[in-house]
Amino acid sequence: MKILNIVGVVATLLSSNVALASADLAKSKNCMACHSVDKKMVGPAYKDVAAKYAGQKDVESKLVQKIIKGSKGEWGQIPMPPNVNVTEAEAQTLVKWILSQK
C-alpha cells in the first residue's frame, strides 16, 4: 500500500513539473506575448484552444505545424506568425500542455 502511495506522489510531482516546464517553455518562446492560459489576448486563450480541439483526431500534429508555420483565419483576422525559434519537439511539448488546459 505504501508503494502505491509513493508511486502516486511521484507521478503527481512529475506531471506538475511537466506542466511548469511547459509554461516556462511557452514564456521562453514568447508565446505568452500573444496568448494566456485563461484570457483572450492577441490570440486565443489556451483553455479555449483546448476546448475547441478536444477529442479531435490528429490534432496534436496539426497544432504543432500551426506553431511552427503559423496560421490565419482560425481565430479571427489576426494571423499567427511562424515561430521559427520553436523546434518540432518543443512544439509537441507545447501542444500537449496547451491541450491539457481546462
PDB file of N, CA and C in Angstrom:
ATOM      1  N   MET A   1       0.827  -1.192   0.000  1.00  0.00           N
ATOM      2  CA  MET A   1       0.000   0.000   0.000  1.00  0.00           C
ATOM      3  C   MET A   1       0.874   1.260   0.000  1.00  0.00           C
ATOM      4  N   LYS A   2       1.948   1.232   0.796  1.00  0.00           N
ATOM      5  CA  LYS A   2       2.845   2.383   0.839  1.00  0.00           C
ATOM      6  C   LYS A   2       3.490   2.628  -0.522  1.00  0.00           C
ATOM      7  N   ILE A   3       3.820   1.551  -1.215  1.00  0.00           N
ATOM      8  CA  ILE A   3       4.455   1.699  -2.522  1.00  0.00           C
ATOM      9  C   ILE A   3       3.504   2.392  -3.491  1.00  0.00           C
ATOM     10  N   LEU A   4       2.226   2.027  -3.470  1.00  0.00           N
ATOM     11  CA  LEU A   4       1.251   2.679  -4.346  1.00  0.00           C
ATOM     12  C   LEU A   4       1.128   4.157  -4.018  1.00  0.00           C
ATOM     13  N   ASN A   5       1.148   4.504  -2.750  1.00  0.00           N
ATOM     14  CA  ASN A   5       1.092   5.914  -2.357  1.00  0.00           C
ATOM     15  C   ASN A   5       2.307   6.665  -2.854  1.00  0.00           C
ATOM     16  N   ILE A   6       3.466   6.063  -2.727  1.00  0.00           N
ATOM     17  CA  ILE A   6       4.702   6.696  -3.188  1.00  0.00           C
ATOM     18  C   ILE A   6       4.660   6.891  -4.695  1.00  0.00           C
ATOM     19  N   VAL A   7       4.231   5.867  -5.411  1.00  0.00           N
ATOM     20  CA  VAL A   7       4.123   5.966  -6.869  1.00  0.00           C
ATOM     21  C   VAL A   7       3.160   7.090  -7.254  1.00  0.00           C
ATOM     22  N   GLY A   8       2.052   7.206  -6.560  1.00  0.00           N
ATOM     23  CA  GLY A   8       1.087   8.268  -6.840  1.00  0.00           C
ATOM     24  C   GLY A   8       1.670   9.642  -6.601  1.00  0.00           C
ATOM     25  N   VAL A   9       2.404   9.801  -5.520  1.00  0.00           N
ATOM     26  CA  VAL A   9       3.021  11.097  -5.211  1.00  0.00           C
ATOM     27  C   VAL A   9       4.064  11.450  -6.267  1.00  0.00           C
ATOM     28  N   VAL A  10       4.891  10.482  -6.635  1.00  0.00           N
ATOM     29  CA  VAL A  10       5.919  10.727  -7.649  1.00  0.00           C
ATOM     30  C   VAL A  10       5.276  11.104  -8.983  1.00  0.00           C
ATOM     31  N   ALA A  11       4.235  10.398  -9.369  1.00  0.00           N
ATOM     32  CA  ALA A  11       3.543  10.703 -10.627  1.00  0.00           C
ATOM     33  C   ALA A  11       2.964  12.113 -10.606  1.00  0.00           C
ATOM     34  N   THR A  12       2.387  12.505  -9.496  1.00  0.00           N
ATOM     35  CA  THR A  12       1.835  13.853  -9.368  1.00  0.00           C
ATOM     36  C   THR A  12       2.927  14.900  -9.482  1.00  0.00           C
ATOM     37  N   LEU A  13       4.033  14.680  -8.802  1.00  0.00           N
ATOM     38  CA  LEU A  13       5.140  15.636  -8.862  1.00  0.00           C
ATOM     39  C   LEU A  13       5.709  15.742 -10.266  1.00  0.00           C
ATOM     40  N   LEU A  14       5.863  14.612 -10.928  1.00  0.00           N
ATOM     41  CA  LEU A  14       6.387  14.644 -12.285  1.00  0.00           C
ATOM     42  C   LEU A  14       5.453  15.380 -13.231  1.00  0.00           C
ATOM     43  N   SER A  15       4.159  15.142 -13.125  1.00  0.00           N
ATOM     44  CA  SER A  15       3.218  15.831 -14.011  1.00  0.00           C
ATOM     45  C   SER A  15       3.176  17.315 -13.695  1.00  0.00           C
ATOM     46  N   SER A  16       3.326  17.705 -12.451  1.00  0.00           N
ATOM     47  CA  SER A  16       3.366  19.116 -12.082  1.00  0.00           C
ATOM     48  C   SER A  16       4.600  19.776 -12.677  1.00  0.00           C
ATOM     49  N   ASN A  17       5.732  19.078 -12.612  1.00  0.00           N
ATOM     50  CA  ASN A  17       6.956  19.627 -13.181  1.00  0.00           C
ATOM     51  C   ASN A  17       6.849  19.776 -14.687  1.00  0.00           C
ATOM     52  N   VAL A  18       6.200  18.824 -15.351  1.00  0.00           N
ATOM     53  CA  VAL A  18       5.995  18.924 -16.792  1.00  0.00           C
ATOM     54  C   VAL A  18       5.130  20.142 -17.105  1.00  0.00           C
ATOM     55  N   ALA A  19       4.071  20.336 -16.345  1.00  0.00           N
ATOM     56  CA  ALA A  19       3.193  21.486 -16.569  1.00  0.00           C
ATOM     57  C   ALA A  19       3.947  22.790 -16.375  1.00  0.00           C
ATOM     58  N   LEU A  20       4.739  22.860 -15.317  1.00  0.00           N
ATOM     59  CA  LEU A  20       5.524  24.069 -15.075  1.00  0.00           C
ATOM     60  C   LEU A  20       6.569  24.265 -16.155  1.00  0.00           C
ATOM     61  N   ALA A  21       7.219  23.183 -16.551  1.00  0.00           N
ATOM     62  CA  ALA A  21       8.238  23.279 -17.586  1.00  0.00           C
ATOM     63  C   ALA A  21       7.625  23.761 -18.899  1.00  0.00           C
ATOM     64  N   SER A  22       6.433  23.304 -19.211  1.00  0.00           N
ATOM     65  CA  SER A  22       5.779  23.717 -20.455  1.00  0.00           C
ATOM     66  C   SER A  22       5.354  25.174 -20.398  1.00  0.00           C
ATOM     67  N   ALA A  23       4.888  25.634 -19.258  1.00  0.00           N
ATOM     68  CA  ALA A  23       4.556  27.049 -19.104  1.00  0.00           C
ATOM     69  C   ALA A  23       5.817  27.885 -19.254  1.00  0.00           C
ATOM     70  N   ASP A  24       6.893  27.422 -18.679  1.00  0.00           N
ATOM     71  CA  ASP A  24       8.170  28.128 -18.824  1.00  0.00           C
ATOM     72  C   ASP A  24       8.634  28.123 -20.277  1.00  0.00           C
ATOM     73  N   LEU A  25       8.433  27.005 -20.963  1.00  0.00           N
ATOM     74  CA  LEU A  25       8.790  26.922 -22.374  1.00  0.00           C
ATOM     75  C   LEU A  25       7.974  27.926 -23.185  1.00  0.00           C
ATOM     76  N   ALA A  26       6.681  28.008 -22.912  1.00  0.00           N
ATOM     77  CA  ALA A  26       5.823  28.970 -23.614  1.00  0.00           C
ATOM     78  C   ALA A  26       6.308  30.407 -23.378  1.00  0.00           C
ATOM     79  N   LYS A  27       6.714  30.692 -22.167  1.00  0.00           N
ATOM     80  CA  LYS A  27       7.248  32.033 -21.871  1.00  0.00           C
ATOM     81  C   LYS A  27       8.562  32.264 -22.603  1.00  0.00           C
ATOM     82  N   SER A  28       9.445  31.274 -22.589  1.00  0.00           N
ATOM     83  CA  SER A  28      10.766  31.448 -23.204  1.00  0.00           C
ATOM     84  C   SER A  28      10.686  31.577 -24.721  1.00  0.00           C
ATOM     85  N   LYS A  29       9.642  31.033 -25.322  1.00  0.00           N
ATOM     86  CA  LYS A  29       9.473  31.105 -26.781  1.00  0.00           C
ATOM     87  C   LYS A  29       8.565  32.271 -27.188  1.00  0.00           C
ATOM     88  N   ASN A  30       8.250  33.140 -26.262  1.00  0.00           N
ATOM     89  CA  ASN A  30       7.432  34.340 -26.484  1.00  0.00           C
ATOM     90  C   ASN A  30       5.984  34.049 -26.862  1.00  0.00           C
ATOM     91  N   CYS A  31       5.502  32.847 -26.585  1.00  0.00           N
ATOM     92  CA  CYS A  31       4.105  32.514 -26.854  1.00  0.00           C
ATOM     93  C   CYS A  31       3.176  33.375 -25.996  1.00  0.00           C
ATOM     94  N   MET A  32       3.625  33.672 -24.781  1.00  0.00           N
ATOM     95  CA  MET A  32       2.786  34.408 -23.841  1.00  0.00           C
ATOM     96  C   MET A  32       2.681  35.902 -24.190  1.00  0.00           C
ATOM     97  N   ALA A  33       3.409  36.341 -25.201  1.00  0.00           N
ATOM     98  CA  ALA A  33       3.261  37.720 -25.658  1.00  0.00           C
ATOM     99  C   ALA A  33       1.898  37.917 -26.318  1.00  0.00           C
ATOM    100  N   CYS A  34       1.363  36.848 -26.902  1.00  0.00           N
ATOM    101  CA  CYS A  34       0.077  36.931 -27.597  1.00  0.00           C
ATOM    102  C   CYS A  34      -1.014  36.055 -26.999  1.00  0.00           C
ATOM    103  N   HIS A  35      -0.635  35.100 -26.161  1.00  0.00           N
ATOM    104  CA  HIS A  35      -1.579  34.150 -25.576  1.00  0.00           C
ATOM    105  C   HIS A  35      -1.471  34.151 -24.063  1.00  0.00           C
ATOM    106  N   SER A  36      -2.554  33.755 -23.414  1.00  0.00           N
ATOM    107  CA  SER A  36      -2.518  33.483 -21.982  1.00  0.00           C
ATOM    108  C   SER A  36      -3.297  32.190 -21.763  1.00  0.00           C
ATOM    109  N   VAL A  37      -3.211  31.663 -20.572  1.00  0.00           N
ATOM    110  CA  VAL A  37      -3.901  30.412 -20.294  1.00  0.00           C
ATOM    111  C   VAL A  37      -5.403  30.605 -20.302  1.00  0.00           C
ATOM    112  N   ASP A  38      -5.882  31.690 -19.706  1.00  0.00           N
ATOM    113  CA  ASP A  38      -7.330  31.798 -19.494  1.00  0.00           C
ATOM    114  C   ASP A  38      -8.006  33.046 -20.050  1.00  0.00           C
ATOM    115  N   LYS A  39      -7.270  33.914 -20.743  1.00  0.00           N
ATOM    116  CA  LYS A  39      -7.880  35.129 -21.300  1.00  0.00           C
ATOM    117  C   LYS A  39      -7.440  35.329 -22.741  1.00  0.00           C
ATOM    118  N   LYS A  40      -8.365  35.744 -23.587  1.00  0.00           N
ATOM    119  CA  LYS A  40      -8.013  36.091 -24.954  1.00  0.00           C
ATOM    120  C   LYS A  40      -7.141  37.341 -24.932  1.00  0.00           C
ATOM    121  N   MET A  41      -6.089  37.304 -25.686  1.00  0.00           N
ATOM    122  CA  MET A  41      -5.234  38.478 -25.859  1.00  0.00           C
ATOM    123  C   MET A  41      -5.220  38.759 -27.358  1.00  0.00           C
ATOM    124  N   VAL A  42      -4.064  38.843 -27.957  1.00  0.00           N
ATOM    125  CA  VAL A  42      -3.987  38.956 -29.413  1.00  0.00           C
ATOM    126  C   VAL A  42      -4.494  37.649 -30.030  1.00  0.00           C
ATOM    127  N   GLY A  43      -4.061  36.544 -29.425  1.00  0.00           N
ATOM    128  CA  GLY A  43      -4.515  35.222 -29.843  1.00  0.00           C
ATOM    129  C   GLY A  43      -5.446  34.638 -28.794  1.00  0.00           C
ATOM    130  N   PRO A  44      -5.998  33.482 -29.077  1.00  0.00           N
ATOM    131  CA  PRO A  44      -6.949  32.864 -28.148  1.00  0.00           C
ATOM    132  C   PRO A  44      -6.277  32.386 -26.863  1.00  0.00           C
ATOM    133  N   ALA A  45      -7.083  32.273 -25.808  1.00  0.00           N
ATOM    134  CA  ALA A  45      -6.612  31.683 -24.560  1.00  0.00           C
ATOM    135  C   ALA A  45      -6.354  30.206 -24.801  1.00  0.00           C
ATOM    136  N   TYR A  46      -5.349  29.669 -24.132  1.00  0.00           N
ATOM    137  CA  TYR A  46      -5.036  28.256 -24.308  1.00  0.00           C
ATOM    138  C   TYR A  46      -6.186  27.350 -23.885  1.00  0.00           C
ATOM    139  N   LYS A  47      -6.951  27.763 -22.875  1.00  0.00           N
ATOM    140  CA  LYS A  47      -8.088  26.923 -22.479  1.00  0.00           C
ATOM    141  C   LYS A  47      -9.135  26.886 -23.592  1.00  0.00           C
ATOM    142  N   ASP A  48      -9.263  27.965 -24.359  1.00  0.00           N
ATOM    143  CA  ASP A  48     -10.195  27.985 -25.487  1.00  0.00           C
ATOM    144  C   ASP A  48      -9.698  27.099 -26.637  1.00  0.00           C
ATOM    145  N   VAL A  49      -8.387  27.101 -26.849  1.00  0.00           N
ATOM    146  CA  VAL A  49      -7.805  26.213 -27.863  1.00  0.00           C
ATOM    147  C   VAL A  49      -8.062  24.757 -27.465  1.00  0.00           C
ATOM    148  N   ALA A  50      -7.805  24.442 -26.198  1.00  0.00           N
ATOM    149  CA  ALA A  50      -8.030  23.079 -25.707  1.00  0.00           C
ATOM    150  C   ALA A  50      -9.486  22.665 -25.887  1.00  0.00           C
ATOM    151  N   ALA A  51     -10.412  23.571 -25.599  1.00  0.00           N
ATOM    152  CA  ALA A  51     -11.840  23.258 -25.730  1.00  0.00           C
ATOM    153  C   ALA A  51     -12.226  23.050 -27.195  1.00  0.00           C
ATOM    154  N   LYS A  52     -11.709  23.896 -28.074  1.00  0.00           N
ATOM    155  CA  LYS A  52     -12.057  23.806 -29.497  1.00  0.00           C
ATOM    156  C   LYS A  52     -11.589  22.488 -30.111  1.00  0.00           C
ATOM    157  N   TYR A  53     -10.419  22.038 -29.723  1.00  0.00           N
ATOM    158  CA  TYR A  53      -9.833  20.855 -30.350  1.00  0.00           C
ATOM    159  C   TYR A  53      -9.991  19.576 -29.527  1.00  0.00           C
ATOM    160  N   ALA A  54     -10.706  19.634 -28.425  1.00  0.00           N
ATOM    161  CA  ALA A  54     -10.871  18.461 -27.556  1.00  0.00           C
ATOM    162  C   ALA A  54     -11.436  17.278 -28.336  1.00  0.00           C
ATOM    163  N   GLY A  55     -10.770  16.149 -28.215  1.00  0.00           N
ATOM    164  CA  GLY A  55     -11.256  14.912 -28.812  1.00  0.00           C
ATOM    165  C   GLY A  55     -11.024  14.754 -30.301  1.00  0.00           C
ATOM    166  N   GLN A  56     -10.448  15.742 -30.967  1.00  0.00           N
ATOM    167  CA  GLN A  56     -10.214  15.623 -32.400  1.00  0.00           C
ATOM    168  C   GLN A  56      -8.996  14.748 -32.669  1.00  0.00           C
ATOM    169  N   LYS A  57      -9.117  13.878 -33.663  1.00  0.00           N
ATOM    170  CA  LYS A  57      -8.001  13.010 -34.032  1.00  0.00           C
ATOM    171  C   LYS A  57      -6.939  13.827 -34.763  1.00  0.00           C
ATOM    172  N   ASP A  58      -5.700  13.442 -34.569  1.00  0.00           N
ATOM    173  CA  ASP A  58      -4.555  14.060 -35.245  1.00  0.00           C
ATOM    174  C   ASP A  58      -4.406  15.550 -34.958  1.00  0.00           C
ATOM    175  N   VAL A  59      -5.052  16.035 -33.927  1.00  0.00           N
ATOM    176  CA  VAL A  59      -4.990  17.464 -33.640  1.00  0.00           C
ATOM    177  C   VAL A  59      -3.598  17.885 -33.180  1.00  0.00           C
ATOM    178  N   GLU A  60      -2.894  17.002 -32.487  1.00  0.00           N
ATOM    179  CA  GLU A  60      -1.567  17.383 -31.991  1.00  0.00           C
ATOM    180  C   GLU A  60      -0.636  17.726 -33.150  1.00  0.00           C
ATOM    181  N   SER A  61      -0.576  16.872 -34.162  1.00  0.00           N
ATOM    182  CA  SER A  61       0.315  17.156 -35.296  1.00  0.00           C
ATOM    183  C   SER A  61      -0.131  18.405 -36.048  1.00  0.00           C
ATOM    184  N   LYS A  62      -1.427  18.616 -36.148  1.00  0.00           N
ATOM    185  CA  LYS A  62      -1.967  19.813 -36.807  1.00  0.00           C
ATOM    186  C   LYS A  62      -1.530  21.074 -36.060  1.00  0.00           C
ATOM    187  N   LEU A  63      -1.640  21.062 -34.731  1.00  0.00           N
ATOM    188  CA  LEU A  63      -1.277  22.237 -33.946  1.00  0.00           C
ATOM    189  C   LEU A  63       0.228  22.457 -33.908  1.00  0.00           C
ATOM    190  N   VAL A  64       1.005  21.378 -33.928  1.00  0.00           N
ATOM    191  CA  VAL A  64       2.463  21.516 -33.993  1.00  0.00           C
ATOM    192  C   VAL A  64       2.834  22.307 -35.247  1.00  0.00           C
ATOM    193  N   GLN A  65       2.217  21.955 -36.362  1.00  0.00           N
ATOM    194  CA  GLN A  65       2.504  22.658 -37.619  1.00  0.00           C
ATOM    195  C   GLN A  65       2.053  24.117 -37.566  1.00  0.00           C
ATOM    196  N   LYS A  66       0.934  24.394 -36.901  1.00  0.00           N
ATOM    197  CA  LYS A  66       0.473  25.773 -36.768  1.00  0.00           C
ATOM    198  C   LYS A  66       1.466  26.605 -35.957  1.00  0.00           C
ATOM    199  N   ILE A  67       2.035  26.002 -34.912  1.00  0.00           N
ATOM    200  CA  ILE A  67       3.024  26.721 -34.105  1.00  0.00           C
ATOM    201  C   ILE A  67       4.258  27.019 -34.940  1.00  0.00           C
ATOM    202  N   ILE A  68       4.726  26.037 -35.675  1.00  0.00           N
ATOM    203  CA  ILE A  68       5.969  26.195 -36.433  1.00  0.00           C
ATOM    204  C   ILE A  68       5.774  27.068 -37.674  1.00  0.00           C
ATOM    205  N   LYS A  69       4.701  26.830 -38.419  1.00  0.00           N
ATOM    206  CA  LYS A  69       4.500  27.506 -39.709  1.00  0.00           C
ATOM    207  C   LYS A  69       3.591  28.726 -39.641  1.00  0.00           C
ATOM    208  N   GLY A  70       2.864  28.890 -38.517  1.00  0.00           N
ATOM    209  CA  GLY A  70       1.911  29.981 -38.404  1.00  0.00           C
ATOM    210  C   GLY A  70       0.559  29.571 -38.970  1.00  0.00           C
ATOM    211  N   SER A  71      -0.410  30.440 -38.806  1.00  0.00           N
ATOM    212  CA  SER A  71      -1.746  30.173 -39.343  1.00  0.00           C
ATOM    213  C   SER A  71      -2.522  31.481 -39.414  1.00  0.00           C
ATOM    214  N   LYS A  72      -3.636  31.433 -40.125  1.00  0.00           N
ATOM    215  CA  LYS A  72      -4.514  32.605 -40.141  1.00  0.00           C
ATOM    216  C   LYS A  72      -5.930  32.171 -40.416  1.00  0.00           C
ATOM    217  N   GLY A  73      -6.858  32.932 -39.873  1.00  0.00           N
ATOM    218  CA  GLY A  73      -8.263  32.703 -40.135  1.00  0.00           C
ATOM    219  C   GLY A  73      -8.996  31.805 -39.166  1.00  0.00           C
ATOM    220  N   GLU A  74      -8.299  31.046 -38.339  1.00  0.00           N
ATOM    221  CA  GLU A  74      -8.975  30.140 -37.408  1.00  0.00           C
ATOM    222  C   GLU A  74      -9.592  30.871 -36.222  1.00  0.00           C
ATOM    223  N   TRP A  75      -8.975  31.971 -35.811  1.00  0.00           N
ATOM    224  CA  TRP A  75      -9.418  32.676 -34.611  1.00  0.00           C
ATOM    225  C   TRP A  75      -9.676  34.159 -34.896  1.00  0.00           C
ATOM    226  N   GLY A  76      -9.894  34.504 -36.145  1.00  0.00           N
ATOM    227  CA  GLY A  76     -10.119  35.898 -36.498  1.00  0.00           C
ATOM    228  C   GLY A  76      -9.140  36.324 -37.575  1.00  0.00           C
ATOM    229  N   GLN A  77      -9.056  37.616 -37.778  1.00  0.00           N
ATOM    230  CA  GLN A  77      -8.267  38.125 -38.896  1.00  0.00           C
ATOM    231  C   GLN A  77      -6.782  38.295 -38.585  1.00  0.00           C
ATOM    232  N   ILE A  78      -6.406  38.311 -37.330  1.00  0.00           N
ATOM    233  CA  ILE A  78      -5.001  38.497 -36.997  1.00  0.00           C
ATOM    234  C   ILE A  78      -4.282  37.161 -37.156  1.00  0.00           C
ATOM    235  N   PRO A  79      -3.296  37.102 -38.059  1.00  0.00           N
ATOM    236  CA  PRO A  79      -2.600  35.835 -38.279  1.00  0.00           C
ATOM    237  C   PRO A  79      -1.613  35.532 -37.143  1.00  0.00           C
ATOM    238  N   MET A  80      -1.349  34.252 -36.950  1.00  0.00           N
ATOM    239  CA  MET A  80      -0.287  33.843 -36.044  1.00  0.00           C
ATOM    240  C   MET A  80       0.951  33.640 -36.900  1.00  0.00           C
ATOM    241  N   PRO A  81       2.003  34.411 -36.633  1.00  0.00           N
ATOM    242  CA  PRO A  81       3.203  34.275 -37.463  1.00  0.00           C
ATOM    243  C   PRO A  81       3.927  32.957 -37.183  1.00  0.00           C
ATOM    244  N   PRO A  82       4.730  32.506 -38.131  1.00  0.00           N
ATOM    245  CA  PRO A  82       5.538  31.312 -37.877  1.00  0.00           C
ATOM    246  C   PRO A  82       6.471  31.554 -36.699  1.00  0.00           C
ATOM    247  N   ASN A  83       6.689  30.529 -35.915  1.00  0.00           N
ATOM    248  CA  ASN A  83       7.613  30.639 -34.796  1.00  0.00           C
ATOM    249  C   ASN A  83       8.835  29.790 -35.134  1.00  0.00           C
ATOM    250  N   VAL A  84       9.793  30.416 -35.807  1.00  0.00           N
ATOM    251  CA  VAL A  84      10.971  29.701 -36.303  1.00  0.00           C
ATOM    252  C   VAL A  84      11.934  29.305 -35.189  1.00  0.00           C
ATOM    253  N   ASN A  85      11.731  29.835 -33.998  1.00  0.00           N
ATOM    254  CA  ASN A  85      12.600  29.510 -32.865  1.00  0.00           C
ATOM    255  C   ASN A  85      12.107  28.312 -32.065  1.00  0.00           C
ATOM    256  N   VAL A  86      11.048  27.676 -32.520  1.00  0.00           N
ATOM    257  CA  VAL A  86      10.492  26.514 -31.821  1.00  0.00           C
ATOM    258  C   VAL A  86      10.778  25.267 -32.649  1.00  0.00           C
ATOM    259  N   THR A  87      11.433  24.300 -32.029  1.00  0.00           N
ATOM    260  CA  THR A  87      11.687  23.030 -32.717  1.00  0.00           C
ATOM    261  C   THR A  87      10.410  22.197 -32.733  1.00  0.00           C
ATOM    262  N   GLU A  88      10.402  21.159 -33.528  1.00  0.00           N
ATOM    263  CA  GLU A  88       9.226  20.289 -33.572  1.00  0.00           C
ATOM    264  C   GLU A  88       8.991  19.629 -32.206  1.00  0.00           C
ATOM    265  N   ALA A  89      10.063  19.208 -31.542  1.00  0.00           N
ATOM    266  CA  ALA A  89       9.925  18.591 -30.211  1.00  0.00           C
ATOM    267  C   ALA A  89       9.366  19.587 -29.201  1.00  0.00           C
ATOM    268  N   GLU A  90       9.829  20.832 -29.256  1.00  0.00           N
ATOM    269  CA  GLU A  90       9.299  21.859 -28.358  1.00  0.00           C
ATOM    270  C   GLU A  90       7.838  22.136 -28.668  1.00  0.00           C
ATOM    271  N   ALA A  91       7.495  22.185 -29.949  1.00  0.00           N
ATOM    272  CA  ALA A  91       6.105  22.412 -30.344  1.00  0.00           C
ATOM    273  C   ALA A  91       5.204  21.282 -29.844  1.00  0.00           C
ATOM    274  N   GLN A  92       5.688  20.054 -29.899  1.00  0.00           N
ATOM    275  CA  GLN A  92       4.914  18.921 -29.393  1.00  0.00           C
ATOM    276  C   GLN A  92       4.688  19.051 -27.891  1.00  0.00           C
ATOM    277  N   THR A  93       5.705  19.472 -27.165  1.00  0.00           N
ATOM    278  CA  THR A  93       5.570  19.690 -25.728  1.00  0.00           C
ATOM    279  C   THR A  93       4.555  20.788 -25.450  1.00  0.00           C
ATOM    280  N   LEU A  94       4.646  21.873 -26.201  1.00  0.00           N
ATOM    281  CA  LEU A  94       3.704  22.984 -26.023  1.00  0.00           C
ATOM    282  C   LEU A  94       2.277  22.556 -26.326  1.00  0.00           C
ATOM    283  N   VAL A  95       2.080  21.811 -27.399  1.00  0.00           N
ATOM    284  CA  VAL A  95       0.731  21.376 -27.775  1.00  0.00           C
ATOM    285  C   VAL A  95       0.126  20.483 -26.697  1.00  0.00           C
ATOM    286  N   LYS A  96       0.900  19.548 -26.185  1.00  0.00           N
ATOM    287  CA  LYS A  96       0.389  18.677 -25.114  1.00  0.00           C
ATOM    288  C   LYS A  96      -0.017  19.510 -23.900  1.00  0.00           C
ATOM    289  N   TRP A  97       0.785  20.497 -23.579  1.00  0.00           N
ATOM    290  CA  TRP A  97       0.476  21.371 -22.445  1.00  0.00           C
ATOM    291  C   TRP A  97      -0.785  22.207 -22.738  1.00  0.00           C
ATOM    292  N   ILE A  98      -0.842  22.800 -23.924  1.00  0.00           N
ATOM    293  CA  ILE A  98      -1.998  23.626 -24.284  1.00  0.00           C
ATOM    294  C   ILE A  98      -3.279  22.801 -24.232  1.00  0.00           C
ATOM    295  N   LEU A  99      -3.256  21.601 -24.783  1.00  0.00           N
ATOM    296  CA  LEU A  99      -4.453  20.772 -24.809  1.00  0.00           C
ATOM    297  C   LEU A  99      -4.855  20.270 -23.431  1.00  0.00           C
ATOM    298  N   SER A 100      -3.963  20.366 -22.465  1.00  0.00           N
ATOM    299  CA  SER A 100      -4.296  19.944 -21.100  1.00  0.00           C
ATOM    300  C   SER A 100      -4.963  21.061 -20.291  1.00  0.00           C
ATOM    301  N   GLN A 101      -5.044  22.257 -20.853  1.00  0.00           N
ATOM    302  CA  GLN A 101      -5.647  23.376 -20.128  1.00  0.00           C
ATOM    303  C   GLN A 101      -7.164  23.217 -20.064  1.00  0.00           C
ATOM    304  N   LYS A 102      -7.724  23.572 -18.935  1.00  0.00           N
ATOM    305  CA  LYS A 102      -9.181  23.442 -18.743  1.00  0.00           C
ATOM    306  C   LYS A 102      -9.761  24.778 -18.345  1.00  0.00           C
TER     307      LYS A 102
END
